[in-house]
Amino acid sequence: MKFKKFIILAVLIIIVPSTIVAQLSNAKKARAMQKAVYFWNFAQGCDWPDEHRSGNFVIGIYGDNELYTALIKGYSSLKRGSQPFKIVEIKEAGEIDGCHMLYVDEAKKYVLESKRKVLKSSATLIITNQKGILNEGSMINFVYPTPLTEFEVSKSNASKSKLVIGKDISSMAVAVR
Amino acid sequence: MKQFLHIAFLLVVASNVTAQRTHWEQAVLCYQEDSLICASEKIDLAIKDSNEVKDPYTWHVRAFIYREISKRSSDENEKNLARDKSVEAFTKSLSLDKLDEQKLKTNNIKGLEAIATGLYNEGVTWLQRFEVEKGIEFLEKHNKTLRIIDDNYFIVEREVSIKRAAAAILTDRYNDDNEGNSDAFDKAIEYYNDILAVDSNDFKTNLNIGVLYHNKGINLLTGTRLDLTLPEIMQLQKDHVFYMQKSLQYMTKAYQTNENHPGVIRALAGAYYSLHDDEKHEFYNQKLIKLEGTEGND
């Protein structure tokens, strides 16, 4: 008995609808989300003077559109106690008034010097993203000693603005002043 | 099959017509009358007979009868069962045939090869319907069947084409719903690693597995709840870093194969950004700008 016909092997052609790619913009969104979670914890774990505990809880973002977008998306329906969050994208230094929390990107750090008096009197928790900037008035500063996003705090800078950085935050900081 | 029947039929006719026919001879006659039910009943009796069960021809005939049943059956379970019996019978015939002149060896082997090809083709059909598990199951059956003939059987092209297609489908499944289909991620990685075990420099596989890990790391953070505690976000970051470092491992390999592929460079730029390695992020970002005139945002 012999086989006369050829054995035909099927050809495999799979068409998968979508292709997969890695996007740098997604990495930037991911980092912004990390910071947004930190902001939530900073808002919950710090104390503001009584006169700042009513109305909207204002978070100003100066120089980081990705972070602003992440906060707008995530915080719009949330509250700090009875205070609804209000997220503001700062376009000019003159707009920083009245923020409970203010994030200043590295490129905009000059505002810490030029608006020092305003910031101090308005009990604004200043958050930054540059090595060594606690010396320039920042209260919480993101640092990257490892591949993780971590932070250092300056309780003394905070107390000058009548703010208290809570234990939950300072215990997780890589450095406390 | 016709030629098999012709020879078998001649054997039956040539045997002493006055003597009682063996079960396998009766099976051949049933088959000649196109009654597969009768043929299977007779051949089942043949293997219960203490004399016939030792005859390689009994098993040879049984293999062909069950192969035919499998081919004609429209019921999947019945088809699979008959095919398994056919494979078992070819194997048994081969082992019994070893002692004499091995007259049946060539056709037993060809019978197994035909079944194995059918199994591979069925695997392909399942994959074309995006049924990954079935596709892989039939590839494994194909391999198992051919390893009856050759212990070392392994054809890279067949293995790689099935595993690559399976991994691509699973990746797509994971991308559609990365929480609900997290097991698809693990399986896709497993199949891509199977391909890399054969060729560790396979560019597409290194790229695809690198992108899978990259996007898994990104998804962890972009899909997170905002009200995590600080210890929770630290742990999430550690997981994110783990996946980004895994991505780098494969992307670096892909980069060594092709230094000018925008997808690889974009992923490297993104991974180093995520890991806060600004120098390397900038290196790949600049390279991407030179290649495409834009950074890797689009």
XYZ file of C-alpha atoms in Angstrom:
475
model
C 0.000 0.000 0.000
C 1.416 3.354 -1.007
C 0.219 6.879 -0.582
C -0.216 8.520 -3.935
C -1.402 11.898 -2.792
C 0.859 14.498 -1.263
C 0.326 15.559 2.305
C -0.337 19.269 2.275
C 0.559 21.375 5.266
C -1.752 24.300 5.903
C -0.264 27.771 5.813
C -0.934 29.835 8.900
C -1.888 33.420 8.304
C -3.292 35.200 11.302
C -4.476 38.754 11.030
C -4.648 40.320 14.431
C -6.689 43.513 14.344
C -4.484 45.791 16.368
C -0.719 46.151 16.549
C 1.018 46.732 19.829
C 3.381 49.597 20.371
C 4.956 51.350 23.313
C 4.380 55.096 23.501
C 6.494 57.574 25.371
C 3.385 59.641 26.009
C 1.969 56.711 27.977
C 5.078 56.639 30.173
C 4.502 60.328 30.893
C 0.851 59.669 31.759
C 1.907 56.849 34.073
C 4.328 59.107 35.936
C 1.633 61.767 36.225
C -0.734 59.195 37.750
C 1.895 58.271 40.342
C 2.154 61.893 41.349
C -1.622 62.260 41.378
C -1.829 59.471 43.970
C 0.834 61.222 46.037
C -1.166 64.454 45.826
C -4.194 62.653 47.233
C -2.139 61.513 50.200
C -0.551 64.945 50.701
C -4.008 66.555 50.680
C -5.308 64.065 53.263
C -2.173 63.987 55.430
C -1.426 67.686 55.924
C -3.219 70.252 58.083
C -4.202 73.719 56.933
C -5.147 76.619 59.196
C -8.881 76.870 60.029
C -9.480 79.816 57.688
C -8.489 77.558 54.748
C -10.892 74.709 55.569
C -13.939 75.918 53.717
C -14.803 76.402 50.067
C -12.936 74.620 47.317
C -9.668 72.845 47.960
C -7.517 74.360 45.217
C -4.586 72.527 43.658
C -2.537 74.636 41.252
C -0.257 73.011 38.663
C 2.475 75.150 37.162
C 4.448 73.662 34.274
C 3.216 70.075 34.022
C 0.271 69.546 31.690
C 0.303 65.742 32.101
C -0.120 66.089 35.855
C -2.860 68.679 35.428
C -4.723 66.345 33.056
C -4.370 63.390 35.455
C -5.717 65.445 38.367
C -8.594 66.882 36.362
C -9.615 63.373 35.306
C -9.217 61.776 38.697
C -10.178 64.428 41.217
C -13.145 66.176 39.661
C -15.707 64.303 41.760
C -13.611 63.911 44.919
C -13.495 65.970 48.098
C -11.107 66.658 50.928
C -13.530 66.374 53.822
C -16.290 68.774 52.855
C -14.109 70.686 50.384
C -14.493 69.790 46.702
C -11.228 69.688 44.783
C -10.626 72.417 42.230
C -7.735 71.819 39.880
C -6.202 74.866 38.233
C -3.564 74.997 35.528
C -1.363 78.001 36.255
C -0.327 79.810 33.096
C 1.440 82.790 34.662
C 3.124 83.416 37.992
C 0.436 85.965 38.880
C -2.212 83.216 39.051
C -0.744 81.300 41.981
C -2.764 83.087 44.635
C -5.169 81.082 46.766
C -3.876 77.572 46.162
C -3.950 75.060 49.025
C -1.372 73.006 47.141
C 0.889 74.284 44.385
C 3.051 72.097 42.180
C 5.945 73.947 40.572
C 7.847 72.161 37.834
C 11.613 72.591 37.526
C 11.304 75.030 34.619
C 9.074 77.338 36.685
C 11.015 77.306 39.965
C 11.776 81.041 39.776
C 8.255 81.615 41.108
C 9.341 80.389 44.536
C 11.618 83.399 44.844
C 9.500 85.986 43.049
C 6.283 85.066 44.907
C 7.770 84.093 48.238
C 5.682 86.543 50.326
C 2.375 85.651 48.659
C 2.988 81.936 49.029
C 3.926 82.239 52.702
C 0.857 84.244 53.646
C -1.592 82.074 51.748
C -0.703 78.777 53.498
C 0.188 77.050 50.271
C 1.784 73.621 50.404
C 4.564 73.898 47.819
C 5.459 70.715 45.963
C 8.403 70.566 43.590
C 10.473 68.284 41.424
C 14.116 69.298 41.609
C 17.173 68.203 43.547
C 18.147 70.546 46.402
C 15.076 72.768 46.152
C 13.996 72.370 49.804
C 16.534 75.135 50.446
C 14.467 77.459 48.274
C 11.175 77.153 50.121
C 9.733 73.876 48.812
C 7.915 71.757 51.401
C 7.597 68.451 49.576
C 10.021 67.606 46.805
C 9.936 64.571 44.492
C 13.317 62.836 44.279
C 14.626 59.816 42.392
C 17.439 58.101 44.299
C 16.247 54.789 42.811
C 13.965 54.021 39.834
C 11.041 54.802 42.179
C 9.410 58.199 42.578
C 10.013 59.170 46.205
C 9.850 62.430 48.126
C 11.564 64.462 50.815
C 9.841 66.936 53.128
C 10.676 70.133 54.927
C 8.508 70.444 58.023
C 10.220 73.698 58.907
C 9.314 75.321 55.580
C 5.741 74.105 56.042
C 5.438 75.481 59.556
C 6.528 78.933 58.331
C 3.282 78.914 56.314
C 1.277 77.529 59.282
C 1.035 74.119 57.656
C 1.580 70.779 59.366
C 2.926 67.798 57.452
C 1.471 64.692 59.126
C 3.286 61.591 60.349
C 1.860 59.359 57.625
C 3.680 61.487 55.086
C 6.917 62.176 56.902
C 7.328 58.495 57.827
C 7.352 57.591 54.116
C 9.728 60.388 53.091
C 13.342 59.598 52.168
C 14.468 62.685 54.100
C 12.779 64.974 56.623
C 13.951 68.422 57.626
C -7.099 3.641 1.501
C -8.322 2.004 -1.692
C -4.966 0.384 -2.303
C -4.792 -0.774 1.274
C -8.190 -2.406 0.827
C -7.195 -3.941 -2.466
C -4.159 -5.666 -0.943
C -6.032 -6.624 2.178
C -8.901 -7.983 0.125
C -6.521 -10.090 -1.962
C -5.048 -11.444 1.240
C -8.493 -12.347 2.469
C -9.457 -14.019 -0.823
C -6.145 -15.854 -1.021
C -6.658 -17.336 2.419
C -8.342 -20.702 2.681
C -11.976 -19.909 1.910
C -13.223 -22.993 3.653
C -11.425 -22.154 6.873
C -13.078 -19.790 9.323
C -11.949 -16.249 8.640
C -10.121 -14.257 11.272
C -11.764 -11.224 12.757
C -9.427 -8.881 10.910
C -10.285 -10.614 7.628
C -13.976 -10.148 8.383
C -13.243 -6.505 9.191
C -11.660 -6.024 5.785
C -14.678 -7.569 4.082
C -17.030 -5.292 6.036
C -14.977 -2.370 4.948
C -15.155 -3.603 1.380
C -18.933 -3.308 1.740
C -18.442 0.227 3.040
C -19.725 -0.646 6.487
C -17.457 1.093 8.938
C -19.610 0.094 11.905
C -19.264 -3.580 11.012
C -15.548 -3.137 10.274
C -14.930 -1.512 13.658
C -16.886 -4.219 15.494
C -14.884 -6.981 13.828
C -11.531 -5.306 14.342
C -12.409 -4.664 18.002
C -13.009 -8.407 18.341
C -9.674 -9.066 16.605
C -7.666 -7.320 19.297
C -9.471 -9.358 21.959
C -8.403 -12.555 20.254
C -5.241 -13.983 21.824
C -3.728 -14.925 18.459
C -4.774 -11.966 16.354
C -3.718 -9.430 18.932
C -0.079 -10.405 18.365
C -0.296 -9.963 14.612
C 0.986 -6.588 13.333
C -1.425 -6.844 10.447
C -4.420 -6.825 12.823
C -3.264 -3.496 14.201
C -2.385 -2.195 10.771
C -5.921 -2.891 9.521
C -7.389 -1.434 12.692
C -5.338 1.747 12.209
C -6.710 2.287 8.728
C -10.303 1.505 9.700
C -10.252 3.977 12.582
C -8.449 6.559 10.503
C -11.269 6.323 7.995
C -13.883 6.610 10.749
C -12.109 9.706 12.023
C -12.017 11.263 8.560
C -15.712 10.681 7.924
C -17.007 11.686 11.348
C -18.573 15.093 11.799
C -18.743 14.757 15.583
C -15.611 16.231 17.146
C -15.419 13.802 20.064
C -15.967 10.771 17.882
C -13.439 12.075 15.372
C -10.785 12.590 18.063
C -11.456 9.222 19.697
C -11.186 7.370 16.371
C -7.993 9.240 15.504
C -6.464 8.353 18.883
C -7.331 4.692 18.288
C -5.775 4.870 14.841
C -2.540 6.355 16.215
C -2.452 3.724 18.938
C -2.961 0.963 16.345
C -0.248 2.265 13.992
C 2.118 2.419 16.971
C 1.267 -1.105 18.057
C 1.660 -2.411 14.522
C 5.081 -0.758 14.277
C 6.239 -2.330 17.524
C 5.013 -5.827 16.629
C 6.377 -5.522 13.118
C 9.914 -5.099 14.380
C 10.487 -8.793 14.778
C 9.923 -9.886 11.197
C 10.686 -8.210 7.897
C 8.950 -4.992 8.736
C 6.700 -5.256 5.720
C 4.246 -2.810 7.207
C 6.730 -0.255 8.483
C 6.636 2.164 5.549
C 2.867 2.353 5.454
C 2.551 2.552 9.218
C 4.897 5.519 9.193
C 3.094 7.177 6.325
C -0.197 6.618 8.121
C 1.139 8.344 11.233
C 2.580 11.176 9.156
C -0.772 11.710 7.457
C -2.540 11.865 10.812
C 0.105 14.246 12.164
C -0.334 16.546 9.198
C -4.078 16.513 9.713
C -3.536 17.442 13.367
C -1.274 20.355 12.435
C -3.767 21.573 9.863
C -6.560 21.347 12.388
C -4.440 23.410 14.785
C -4.038 26.036 12.076
C -7.786 26.057 11.467
C -8.464 26.618 15.174
C -5.982 29.476 15.288
C -7.559 31.084 12.265
C -10.745 31.120 14.326
C -8.704 32.724 17.159
C -9.104 29.570 19.294
C -5.622 29.628 20.808
C -5.984 26.801 23.310
C -7.248 24.414 20.627
C -4.515 25.511 18.218
C -1.809 24.724 20.760
C -3.496 21.460 21.777
C -3.377 20.241 18.184
C 0.246 21.351 17.720
C 1.126 19.240 20.753
C -0.797 16.271 19.357
C 1.003 16.740 16.035
C 4.383 16.685 17.787
C 3.451 13.700 19.940
C 2.351 11.721 16.899
C 5.527 12.373 14.944
C 7.684 11.588 17.979
C 6.339 8.039 17.778
C 8.398 7.796 14.576
C 11.298 9.993 15.646
C 11.949 10.754 19.329
C 13.730 13.966 18.389
C 11.100 15.342 16.027
C 10.992 19.144 16.170
C 10.454 21.415 13.192
C 11.293 24.980 14.120
C 9.180 26.644 11.424
C 5.996 24.807 12.438
C 6.565 25.395 16.134
C 7.381 29.069 15.683
C 4.538 29.871 13.309
C 1.920 28.360 15.640
C 3.365 29.889 18.814
C 3.816 33.290 17.190
C 0.219 33.339 15.986
C -1.047 32.154 19.380
C 0.944 34.825 21.215
C -0.303 37.544 18.836
C -3.932 36.561 19.422
C -3.393 36.440 23.191
C -1.681 39.816 23.148
C -4.648 41.263 21.347
C -6.980 39.623 23.868
C -4.971 41.139 26.724
C -4.934 44.588 25.092
C -8.717 44.469 24.718
C -9.213 43.956 28.444
C -5.998 43.947 30.444
C -7.717 43.302 33.773
C -10.203 40.656 32.662
C -7.707 38.844 30.433
C -4.592 38.929 32.598
C -4.046 35.194 32.037
C -3.702 35.971 28.302
C -0.672 38.111 29.180
C 1.047 35.210 30.968
C 0.327 32.779 28.142
C 1.527 35.210 25.455
C 4.797 35.638 27.375
C 5.116 31.861 27.671
C 4.709 31.311 23.912
C 7.059 34.151 23.020
C 9.622 32.637 25.378
C 9.177 29.277 23.635
C 10.154 31.012 20.377
C 13.141 32.681 22.027
C 14.266 29.312 23.370
C 14.688 28.304 19.716
C 16.181 31.607 18.566
C 17.058 34.113 21.271
C 17.791 36.797 18.635
C 14.372 36.669 16.960
C 13.770 40.381 16.471
C 9.978 40.433 16.284
C 9.628 38.256 19.356
C 12.005 40.352 21.434
C 10.131 43.473 20.306
C 6.678 42.030 21.022
C 7.550 40.619 24.429
C 9.299 43.892 25.306
C 6.213 45.898 24.358
C 3.987 43.519 26.329
C 6.014 44.037 29.499
C 6.261 47.763 28.820
C 2.519 48.208 28.445
C 1.814 46.015 31.451
C 4.010 48.315 33.542
C 2.287 51.395 32.161
C -1.208 49.961 32.638
C -0.514 49.313 36.316
C -0.144 53.042 36.904
C -2.522 54.560 34.375
C -5.320 52.277 35.566
C -4.745 52.836 39.263
C -7.160 54.258 41.806
C -6.144 57.668 43.077
C -6.980 56.984 46.701
C -4.224 54.446 47.308
C -2.240 54.808 50.515
C 1.451 55.699 50.351
C 2.602 52.115 51.043
C 0.218 50.918 48.314
C 1.542 53.347 45.713
C 5.122 52.401 46.661
C 4.331 48.742 46.043
C 2.614 49.576 42.756
C 5.704 51.500 41.683
C 7.925 48.533 42.526
C 5.754 46.340 40.297
C 5.902 48.999 37.580
C 9.705 49.080 37.804
C 9.844 45.279 37.617
C 7.892 45.233 34.339
C 9.895 48.107 32.863
C 13.154 46.345 33.652
C 11.819 43.158 32.071
C 10.852 45.190 29.004
C 14.361 46.641 28.805
C 15.856 43.156 28.870
C 14.026 42.218 25.632
C 14.097 45.631 23.980
C 17.852 45.836 24.404
C 18.152 42.496 22.613
C 15.888 43.759 19.820
C 17.962 46.937 19.599
C 21.127 44.870 19.155
C 19.496 43.258 16.125
C 18.076 46.450 14.640
C 19.347 49.786 15.982
C 17.091 51.890 13.795
C 13.659 50.452 14.458
C 11.481 53.323 15.724
C 9.250 50.999 17.793
C 12.242 49.663 19.698
C 13.781 53.088 20.241
C 10.456 54.535 21.365
C 9.992 51.731 23.885
C 13.546 52.171 25.191
C 13.031 55.911 25.565
C 9.777 55.269 27.432
C 11.260 52.621 29.711
C 14.253 54.764 30.679
C 11.896 57.700 31.291
C 9.858 55.512 33.623
C 12.986 54.377 35.445
C 14.206 57.982 35.831
C 17.360 57.320 33.845
C 17.371 60.731 32.183
C 20.638 60.272 30.336
C 19.568 57.125 28.519
C 16.047 58.468 27.986
C 17.540 61.501 26.276
C 19.894 59.369 24.165
C 17.051 57.304 22.700
C 14.724 60.280 22.430
C 17.309 62.178 20.381
C 17.814 59.138 18.199
C 14.071 58.959 17.617
C 13.922 62.637 16.718
C 16.682 62.069 14.152
C 14.828 59.108 12.699
C 11.307 60.466 12.687
C 11.621 64.153 13.319
C 9.548 63.852 16.486
C 9.834 62.386 19.954
C 7.990 59.214 20.749
C 4.624 60.630 21.601
C 2.664 59.479 18.611
